[in-house]
Amino acid sequence: MTSTDTTREEAVTNRRTRVAPRPGSAAGPRVPEQLRGRRGVRVAVYAEDLILQTGVVQQLRQRPEVELLSESEAGRAEVSLLVVDALTETVTEHLRRLRLATSGRIGLVVGHFEAGGLQTIVECGVAAVLRRSEADQDRLVHLITALANGEGVMPGDLLGELLDRIGMLQRTMLDGRGLTLSTLTAREAEMLKLVAEGFDTSEIAAKTSYSERTVKNVLHEIITRLGLRNRAHAVGYAMRRGLI
């Protein structure tokens, strides 16, 4: 065998025995450019049983957008994800405890969900819902990143139900008093006028004979209902529309 033949044989052998790259090495899965150098969203996963939890955890463990937390670290979670079969009373209690225990946002992955439970989950602080039949890896990550960005996620049929309920709330709670979402009661208008004149909370309370707590609550209700930022914004809004 010539030296040339020996060199060729060694090259073939080297190609056959080349070691596959380890996961995470330079030749491993690529991290999207926009995610490089950015930490993942801190996520705590809860479930009714170990099988449900393991399934979701295994899907999320592969994604650089997500940082999975252990049980002892759950208090740091930006997103708490609860995975269940159905919205039962036990699940509802779990959601209420989560709302009190965490400052992060809450998502629900549920097998069977009826629109009648919508009010319950909203009251429990759930900002995103995903049906388990649709919970593939990409949709789970989309739900988590949306929650981390202050957004909400909801199936189309549930979103329609939510809008219907808001409309019904307006008709039953406001129309009975001759109001719409963009008008003010006499008490609200009076307090906003005093704000416009430069009076603070204690002075408004003294002039209207209400407690300071009531004044704060009334002004907060105006700001929240009209989707405004603060008292000054509320005064400007009311004056532009001739409400005060």
PDB file of C-alpha atoms in Angstrom:
ATOM      1  CA  MET A   1       0.000   0.000   0.000  1.00  0.00           C
ATOM      2  CA  THR A   2       1.401   3.358  -0.990  1.00  0.00           C
ATOM      3  CA  SER A   3       1.627   6.340   1.320  1.00  0.00           C
ATOM      4  CA  THR A   4      -1.133   8.008  -0.715  1.00  0.00           C
ATOM      5  CA  ASP A   5      -3.473   5.052  -0.159  1.00  0.00           C
ATOM      6  CA  THR A   6      -2.683   5.123   3.578  1.00  0.00           C
ATOM      7  CA  THR A   7      -3.568   8.814   3.815  1.00  0.00           C
ATOM      8  CA  ARG A   8      -6.881   8.251   2.034  1.00  0.00           C
ATOM      9  CA  GLU A   9      -7.786   5.351   4.319  1.00  0.00           C
ATOM     10  CA  GLU A  10      -7.047   7.447   7.428  1.00  0.00           C
ATOM     11  CA  ALA A  11      -9.251  10.273   6.107  1.00  0.00           C
ATOM     12  CA  VAL A  12     -12.147   7.862   5.544  1.00  0.00           C
ATOM     13  CA  THR A  13     -11.696   6.400   9.031  1.00  0.00           C
ATOM     14  CA  ASN A  14     -11.677   9.864  10.595  1.00  0.00           C
ATOM     15  CA  ARG A  15     -14.933  10.794   8.840  1.00  0.00           C
ATOM     16  CA  ARG A  16     -16.577   7.597  10.064  1.00  0.00           C
ATOM     17  CA  THR A  17     -15.519   8.053  13.685  1.00  0.00           C
ATOM     18  CA  ARG A  18     -16.169  11.800  14.027  1.00  0.00           C
ATOM     19  CA  VAL A  19     -17.842  12.501  17.411  1.00  0.00           C
ATOM     20  CA  ALA A  20     -21.269  14.152  17.320  1.00  0.00           C
ATOM     21  CA  PRO A  21     -21.356  17.614  18.950  1.00  0.00           C
ATOM     22  CA  ARG A  22     -22.687  17.800  22.497  1.00  0.00           C
ATOM     23  CA  PRO A  23     -25.986  19.615  23.063  1.00  0.00           C
ATOM     24  CA  GLY A  24     -25.303  23.272  23.713  1.00  0.00           C
ATOM     25  CA  SER A  25     -21.967  23.233  21.904  1.00  0.00           C
ATOM     26  CA  ALA A  26     -21.193  25.555  19.020  1.00  0.00           C
ATOM     27  CA  ALA A  27     -22.667  22.999  16.591  1.00  0.00           C
ATOM     28  CA  GLY A  28     -25.781  22.414  18.711  1.00  0.00           C
ATOM     29  CA  PRO A  29     -29.236  24.070  18.482  1.00  0.00           C
ATOM     30  CA  ARG A  30     -29.039  27.704  17.464  1.00  0.00           C
ATOM     31  CA  VAL A  31     -30.518  30.399  19.688  1.00  0.00           C
ATOM     32  CA  PRO A  32     -32.411  33.049  17.705  1.00  0.00           C
ATOM     33  CA  GLU A  33     -30.373  36.238  17.243  1.00  0.00           C
ATOM     34  CA  GLN A  34     -32.916  38.415  19.072  1.00  0.00           C
ATOM     35  CA  LEU A  35     -32.742  36.177  22.169  1.00  0.00           C
ATOM     36  CA  ARG A  36     -28.973  36.017  22.541  1.00  0.00           C
ATOM     37  CA  GLY A  37     -27.796  37.638  25.765  1.00  0.00           C
ATOM     38  CA  ARG A  38     -31.368  37.879  27.086  1.00  0.00           C
ATOM     39  CA  ARG A  39     -32.546  35.771  30.006  1.00  0.00           C
ATOM     40  CA  GLY A  40     -35.705  33.737  29.681  1.00  0.00           C
ATOM     41  CA  VAL A  41     -39.013  34.572  31.338  1.00  0.00           C
ATOM     42  CA  ARG A  42     -39.021  33.090  34.849  1.00  0.00           C
ATOM     43  CA  VAL A  43     -41.829  30.511  34.925  1.00  0.00           C
ATOM     44  CA  ALA A  44     -43.276  28.332  37.690  1.00  0.00           C
ATOM     45  CA  VAL A  45     -45.388  25.400  36.465  1.00  0.00           C
ATOM     46  CA  TYR A  46     -48.126  23.926  38.651  1.00  0.00           C
ATOM     47  CA  ALA A  47     -50.396  20.987  37.785  1.00  0.00           C
ATOM     48  CA  GLU A  48     -53.022  18.685  39.251  1.00  0.00           C
ATOM     49  CA  ASP A  49     -50.774  15.658  38.801  1.00  0.00           C
ATOM     50  CA  LEU A  50     -47.169  14.810  37.968  1.00  0.00           C
ATOM     51  CA  ILE A  51     -47.952  13.598  34.441  1.00  0.00           C
ATOM     52  CA  LEU A  52     -49.500  16.938  33.406  1.00  0.00           C
ATOM     53  CA  GLN A  53     -46.653  18.895  34.965  1.00  0.00           C
ATOM     54  CA  THR A  54     -43.928  16.730  33.441  1.00  0.00           C
ATOM     55  CA  GLY A  55     -45.431  17.042  29.957  1.00  0.00           C
ATOM     56  CA  VAL A  56     -45.449  20.842  30.031  1.00  0.00           C
ATOM     57  CA  VAL A  57     -42.049  21.100  31.714  1.00  0.00           C
ATOM     58  CA  GLN A  58     -40.446  18.853  29.092  1.00  0.00           C
ATOM     59  CA  GLN A  59     -41.782  21.056  26.303  1.00  0.00           C
ATOM     60  CA  LEU A  60     -40.621  24.279  27.923  1.00  0.00           C
ATOM     61  CA  ARG A  61     -37.222  22.987  29.018  1.00  0.00           C
ATOM     62  CA  GLN A  62     -36.052  23.059  25.395  1.00  0.00           C
ATOM     63  CA  ARG A  63     -36.825  26.736  24.868  1.00  0.00           C
ATOM     64  CA  PRO A  64     -34.319  29.531  25.575  1.00  0.00           C
ATOM     65  CA  GLU A  65     -37.195  32.019  26.001  1.00  0.00           C
ATOM     66  CA  VAL A  66     -38.137  30.311  29.270  1.00  0.00           C
ATOM     67  CA  GLU A  67     -36.329  29.892  32.594  1.00  0.00           C
ATOM     68  CA  LEU A  68     -38.062  27.159  34.579  1.00  0.00           C
ATOM     69  CA  LEU A  69     -38.025  27.634  38.344  1.00  0.00           C
ATOM     70  CA  SER A  70     -37.976  24.979  41.027  1.00  0.00           C
ATOM     71  CA  GLU A  71     -40.643  24.836  43.711  1.00  0.00           C
ATOM     72  CA  SER A  72     -38.395  26.678  46.167  1.00  0.00           C
ATOM     73  CA  GLU A  73     -37.840  29.482  43.625  1.00  0.00           C
ATOM     74  CA  ALA A  74     -41.498  29.889  42.622  1.00  0.00           C
ATOM     75  CA  GLY A  75     -41.826  33.177  44.495  1.00  0.00           C
ATOM     76  CA  ARG A  76     -39.568  34.806  41.856  1.00  0.00           C
ATOM     77  CA  ALA A  77     -41.798  33.769  38.959  1.00  0.00           C
ATOM     78  CA  GLU A  78     -42.822  36.359  36.408  1.00  0.00           C
ATOM     79  CA  VAL A  79     -45.404  33.900  35.099  1.00  0.00           C
ATOM     80  CA  SER A  80     -47.227  31.166  37.016  1.00  0.00           C
ATOM     81  CA  LEU A  81     -48.676  28.492  34.738  1.00  0.00           C
ATOM     82  CA  LEU A  82     -51.380  26.159  36.077  1.00  0.00           C
ATOM     83  CA  VAL A  83     -52.147  23.000  34.054  1.00  0.00           C
ATOM     84  CA  VAL A  84     -55.454  21.242  34.804  1.00  0.00           C
ATOM     85  CA  ASP A  85     -58.144  19.000  33.313  1.00  0.00           C
ATOM     86  CA  ALA A  86     -61.082  21.258  34.166  1.00  0.00           C
ATOM     87  CA  LEU A  87     -62.016  24.325  36.202  1.00  0.00           C
ATOM     88  CA  THR A  88     -63.114  22.745  39.468  1.00  0.00           C
ATOM     89  CA  GLU A  89     -63.574  24.288  42.892  1.00  0.00           C
ATOM     90  CA  THR A  90     -60.163  22.926  43.914  1.00  0.00           C
ATOM     91  CA  VAL A  91     -58.549  24.560  40.882  1.00  0.00           C
ATOM     92  CA  THR A  92     -60.333  27.826  41.652  1.00  0.00           C
ATOM     93  CA  GLU A  93     -58.952  27.802  45.184  1.00  0.00           C
ATOM     94  CA  HIS A  94     -55.471  27.118  43.816  1.00  0.00           C
ATOM     95  CA  LEU A  95     -55.779  30.108  41.485  1.00  0.00           C
ATOM     96  CA  ARG A  96     -56.853  32.346  44.356  1.00  0.00           C
ATOM     97  CA  ARG A  97     -53.861  31.251  46.417  1.00  0.00           C
ATOM     98  CA  LEU A  98     -51.540  31.896  43.492  1.00  0.00           C
ATOM     99  CA  ARG A  99     -52.956  35.384  43.069  1.00  0.00           C
ATOM    100  CA  LEU A 100     -52.133  36.182  46.682  1.00  0.00           C
ATOM    101  CA  ALA A 101     -48.757  34.437  46.735  1.00  0.00           C
ATOM    102  CA  THR A 102     -47.159  35.845  43.585  1.00  0.00           C
ATOM    103  CA  SER A 103     -46.611  39.236  42.034  1.00  0.00           C
ATOM    104  CA  GLY A 104     -46.310  37.651  38.587  1.00  0.00           C
ATOM    105  CA  ARG A 105     -49.090  37.020  36.092  1.00  0.00           C
ATOM    106  CA  ILE A 106     -51.134  33.839  35.872  1.00  0.00           C
ATOM    107  CA  GLY A 107     -51.861  31.614  32.875  1.00  0.00           C
ATOM    108  CA  LEU A 108     -54.196  28.612  32.716  1.00  0.00           C
ATOM    109  CA  VAL A 109     -53.787  25.558  30.470  1.00  0.00           C
ATOM    110  CA  VAL A 110     -57.041  23.613  30.717  1.00  0.00           C
ATOM    111  CA  GLY A 111     -58.446  20.475  29.121  1.00  0.00           C
ATOM    112  CA  HIS A 112     -62.150  21.269  29.310  1.00  0.00           C
ATOM    113  CA  PHE A 113     -63.409  24.787  29.833  1.00  0.00           C
ATOM    114  CA  GLU A 114     -66.911  26.213  29.572  1.00  0.00           C
ATOM    115  CA  ALA A 115     -67.578  29.885  28.984  1.00  0.00           C
ATOM    116  CA  GLY A 116     -69.557  29.991  32.225  1.00  0.00           C
ATOM    117  CA  GLY A 117     -66.281  29.783  34.134  1.00  0.00           C
ATOM    118  CA  LEU A 118     -64.929  32.946  32.523  1.00  0.00           C
ATOM    119  CA  GLN A 119     -65.971  35.266  35.328  1.00  0.00           C
ATOM    120  CA  THR A 120     -64.383  32.947  37.881  1.00  0.00           C
ATOM    121  CA  ILE A 121     -60.947  32.914  36.254  1.00  0.00           C
ATOM    122  CA  VAL A 122     -60.994  36.678  35.680  1.00  0.00           C
ATOM    123  CA  GLU A 123     -61.746  37.193  39.370  1.00  0.00           C
ATOM    124  CA  CYS A 124     -58.832  34.850  40.181  1.00  0.00           C
ATOM    125  CA  GLY A 125     -56.409  36.988  38.191  1.00  0.00           C
ATOM    126  CA  VAL A 126     -55.957  34.701  35.170  1.00  0.00           C
ATOM    127  CA  ALA A 127     -54.791  36.776  32.200  1.00  0.00           C
ATOM    128  CA  ALA A 128     -54.300  34.015  29.627  1.00  0.00           C
ATOM    129  CA  VAL A 129     -56.062  30.758  28.778  1.00  0.00           C
ATOM    130  CA  LEU A 130     -54.930  27.955  26.470  1.00  0.00           C
ATOM    131  CA  ARG A 131     -56.799  24.717  25.849  1.00  0.00           C
ATOM    132  CA  ARG A 132     -54.615  21.646  26.348  1.00  0.00           C
ATOM    133  CA  SER A 133     -55.569  20.289  22.929  1.00  0.00           C
ATOM    134  CA  GLU A 134     -53.837  23.345  21.423  1.00  0.00           C
ATOM    135  CA  ALA A 135     -50.921  23.512  23.869  1.00  0.00           C
ATOM    136  CA  ASP A 136     -47.977  22.707  21.651  1.00  0.00           C
ATOM    137  CA  GLN A 137     -44.524  24.074  22.430  1.00  0.00           C
ATOM    138  CA  ASP A 138     -44.845  27.251  20.365  1.00  0.00           C
ATOM    139  CA  ARG A 139     -48.258  28.192  21.761  1.00  0.00           C
ATOM    140  CA  LEU A 140     -47.070  27.649  25.329  1.00  0.00           C
ATOM    141  CA  VAL A 141     -44.090  29.925  24.747  1.00  0.00           C
ATOM    142  CA  HIS A 142     -46.324  32.518  23.060  1.00  0.00           C
ATOM    143  CA  LEU A 143     -48.658  32.506  26.073  1.00  0.00           C
ATOM    144  CA  ILE A 144     -45.746  32.925  28.497  1.00  0.00           C
ATOM    145  CA  THR A 145     -44.047  35.747  26.604  1.00  0.00           C
ATOM    146  CA  ALA A 146     -47.375  37.540  26.112  1.00  0.00           C
ATOM    147  CA  LEU A 147     -48.033  37.404  29.863  1.00  0.00           C
ATOM    148  CA  ALA A 148     -44.527  38.665  30.603  1.00  0.00           C
ATOM    149  CA  ASN A 149     -45.168  41.604  28.251  1.00  0.00           C
ATOM    150  CA  GLY A 150     -48.392  42.541  30.058  1.00  0.00           C
ATOM    151  CA  GLU A 151     -50.653  41.111  27.356  1.00  0.00           C
ATOM    152  CA  GLY A 152     -53.502  38.622  27.522  1.00  0.00           C
ATOM    153  CA  VAL A 153     -54.199  35.460  25.528  1.00  0.00           C
ATOM    154  CA  MET A 154     -57.607  33.858  25.138  1.00  0.00           C
ATOM    155  CA  PRO A 155     -59.325  31.516  22.656  1.00  0.00           C
ATOM    156  CA  GLY A 156     -61.602  33.370  20.251  1.00  0.00           C
ATOM    157  CA  ASP A 157     -64.838  31.943  21.632  1.00  0.00           C
ATOM    158  CA  LEU A 158     -63.909  32.943  25.184  1.00  0.00           C
ATOM    159  CA  LEU A 159     -62.901  36.424  24.046  1.00  0.00           C
ATOM    160  CA  GLY A 160     -66.318  36.824  22.440  1.00  0.00           C
ATOM    161  CA  GLU A 161     -67.964  35.692  25.666  1.00  0.00           C
ATOM    162  CA  LEU A 162     -65.896  38.188  27.655  1.00  0.00           C
ATOM    163  CA  LEU A 163     -66.951  41.071  25.404  1.00  0.00           C
ATOM    164  CA  ASP A 164     -70.588  39.994  25.717  1.00  0.00           C
ATOM    165  CA  ARG A 165     -70.285  40.006  29.495  1.00  0.00           C
ATOM    166  CA  ILE A 166     -68.749  43.476  29.494  1.00  0.00           C
ATOM    167  CA  GLY A 167     -71.670  44.716  27.396  1.00  0.00           C
ATOM    168  CA  MET A 168     -74.143  43.075  29.759  1.00  0.00           C
ATOM    169  CA  LEU A 169     -72.370  44.657  32.741  1.00  0.00           C
ATOM    170  CA  GLN A 170     -72.713  48.086  31.170  1.00  0.00           C
ATOM    171  CA  ARG A 171     -76.426  47.577  30.554  1.00  0.00           C
ATOM    172  CA  THR A 172     -77.241  46.187  33.997  1.00  0.00           C
ATOM    173  CA  MET A 173     -74.928  48.276  36.190  1.00  0.00           C
ATOM    174  CA  LEU A 174     -74.867  51.622  34.392  1.00  0.00           C
ATOM    175  CA  ASP A 175     -77.946  51.990  32.224  1.00  0.00           C
ATOM    176  CA  GLY A 176     -80.216  51.536  35.229  1.00  0.00           C
ATOM    177  CA  ARG A 177     -78.796  54.825  36.602  1.00  0.00           C
ATOM    178  CA  GLY A 178     -78.905  56.606  33.262  1.00  0.00           C
ATOM    179  CA  LEU A 179     -75.151  56.274  32.799  1.00  0.00           C
ATOM    180  CA  THR A 180     -72.747  55.020  30.165  1.00  0.00           C
ATOM    181  CA  LEU A 181     -69.107  54.095  30.576  1.00  0.00           C
ATOM    182  CA  SER A 182     -68.091  57.610  29.494  1.00  0.00           C
ATOM    183  CA  THR A 183     -70.355  59.708  31.771  1.00  0.00           C
ATOM    184  CA  LEU A 184     -70.087  60.776  35.405  1.00  0.00           C
ATOM    185  CA  THR A 185     -72.383  60.722  38.399  1.00  0.00           C
ATOM    186  CA  ALA A 186     -73.117  64.019  40.139  1.00  0.00           C
ATOM    187  CA  ARG A 187     -70.736  63.081  42.956  1.00  0.00           C
ATOM    188  CA  GLU A 188     -67.947  62.159  40.527  1.00  0.00           C
ATOM    189  CA  ALA A 189     -68.390  65.402  38.587  1.00  0.00           C
ATOM    190  CA  GLU A 190     -68.315  67.437  41.801  1.00  0.00           C
ATOM    191  CA  MET A 191     -65.082  65.843  42.972  1.00  0.00           C
ATOM    192  CA  LEU A 192     -63.403  66.251  39.583  1.00  0.00           C
ATOM    193  CA  LYS A 193     -64.351  69.950  39.567  1.00  0.00           C
ATOM    194  CA  LEU A 194     -62.625  70.340  42.927  1.00  0.00           C
ATOM    195  CA  VAL A 195     -59.555  68.514  41.613  1.00  0.00           C
ATOM    196  CA  ALA A 196     -59.549  70.902  38.639  1.00  0.00           C
ATOM    197  CA  GLU A 197     -59.594  73.829  41.074  1.00  0.00           C
ATOM    198  CA  GLY A 198     -56.467  72.515  42.781  1.00  0.00           C
ATOM    199  CA  PHE A 199     -57.887  70.995  45.963  1.00  0.00           C
ATOM    200  CA  ASP A 200     -56.184  67.922  47.450  1.00  0.00           C
ATOM    201  CA  THR A 201     -57.872  64.838  48.906  1.00  0.00           C
ATOM    202  CA  SER A 202     -58.344  66.154  52.428  1.00  0.00           C
ATOM    203  CA  GLU A 203     -59.761  69.456  51.185  1.00  0.00           C
ATOM    204  CA  ILE A 204     -62.174  67.678  48.825  1.00  0.00           C
ATOM    205  CA  ALA A 205     -63.298  65.458  51.711  1.00  0.00           C
ATOM    206  CA  ALA A 206     -64.004  68.512  53.876  1.00  0.00           C
ATOM    207  CA  LYS A 207     -65.945  70.324  51.138  1.00  0.00           C
ATOM    208  CA  THR A 208     -68.065  67.306  50.150  1.00  0.00           C
ATOM    209  CA  SER A 209     -68.536  65.856  53.668  1.00  0.00           C
ATOM    210  CA  TYR A 210     -67.131  62.509  52.566  1.00  0.00           C
ATOM    211  CA  SER A 211     -64.205  60.667  54.126  1.00  0.00           C
ATOM    212  CA  GLU A 212     -60.795  60.883  52.462  1.00  0.00           C
ATOM    213  CA  ARG A 213     -61.071  57.151  51.754  1.00  0.00           C
ATOM    214  CA  THR A 214     -64.320  57.701  49.852  1.00  0.00           C
ATOM    215  CA  VAL A 215     -62.805  60.536  47.849  1.00  0.00           C
ATOM    216  CA  LYS A 216     -59.854  58.351  46.862  1.00  0.00           C
ATOM    217  CA  ASN A 217     -62.176  55.477  45.926  1.00  0.00           C
ATOM    218  CA  VAL A 218     -64.431  57.689  43.798  1.00  0.00           C
ATOM    219  CA  LEU A 219     -61.525  59.235  41.911  1.00  0.00           C
ATOM    220  CA  HIS A 220     -59.928  55.818  41.422  1.00  0.00           C
ATOM    221  CA  GLU A 221     -63.213  54.480  40.025  1.00  0.00           C
ATOM    222  CA  ILE A 222     -63.363  57.318  37.479  1.00  0.00           C
ATOM    223  CA  ILE A 223     -59.777  56.747  36.358  1.00  0.00           C
ATOM    224  CA  THR A 224     -60.235  52.964  36.100  1.00  0.00           C
ATOM    225  CA  ARG A 225     -63.610  53.033  34.356  1.00  0.00           C
ATOM    226  CA  LEU A 226     -62.518  55.546  31.737  1.00  0.00           C
ATOM    227  CA  GLY A 227     -59.093  53.946  31.214  1.00  0.00           C
ATOM    228  CA  LEU A 228     -57.177  57.070  32.245  1.00  0.00           C
ATOM    229  CA  ARG A 229     -53.730  57.478  33.821  1.00  0.00           C
ATOM    230  CA  ASN A 230     -54.213  59.813  36.775  1.00  0.00           C
ATOM    231  CA  ARG A 231     -56.333  62.636  38.216  1.00  0.00           C
ATOM    232  CA  ALA A 232     -54.980  65.268  35.838  1.00  0.00           C
ATOM    233  CA  HIS A 233     -55.812  63.041  32.886  1.00  0.00           C
ATOM    234  CA  ALA A 234     -59.327  62.533  34.277  1.00  0.00           C
ATOM    235  CA  VAL A 235     -59.865  66.290  34.642  1.00  0.00           C
ATOM    236  CA  GLY A 236     -58.678  66.922  31.084  1.00  0.00           C
ATOM    237  CA  TYR A 237     -60.888  64.145  29.755  1.00  0.00           C
ATOM    238  CA  ALA A 238     -63.976  65.444  31.568  1.00  0.00           C
ATOM    239  CA  MET A 239     -63.413  69.062  30.497  1.00  0.00           C
ATOM    240  CA  ARG A 240     -62.908  68.177  26.813  1.00  0.00           C
ATOM    241  CA  ARG A 241     -66.225  66.323  26.833  1.00  0.00           C
ATOM    242  CA  GLY A 242     -68.129  68.926  28.778  1.00  0.00           C
ATOM    243  CA  LEU A 243     -68.710  66.599  31.727  1.00  0.00           C
ATOM    244  CA  ILE A 244     -67.554  69.220  34.275  1.00  0.00           C
TER     245      ILE A 244
END
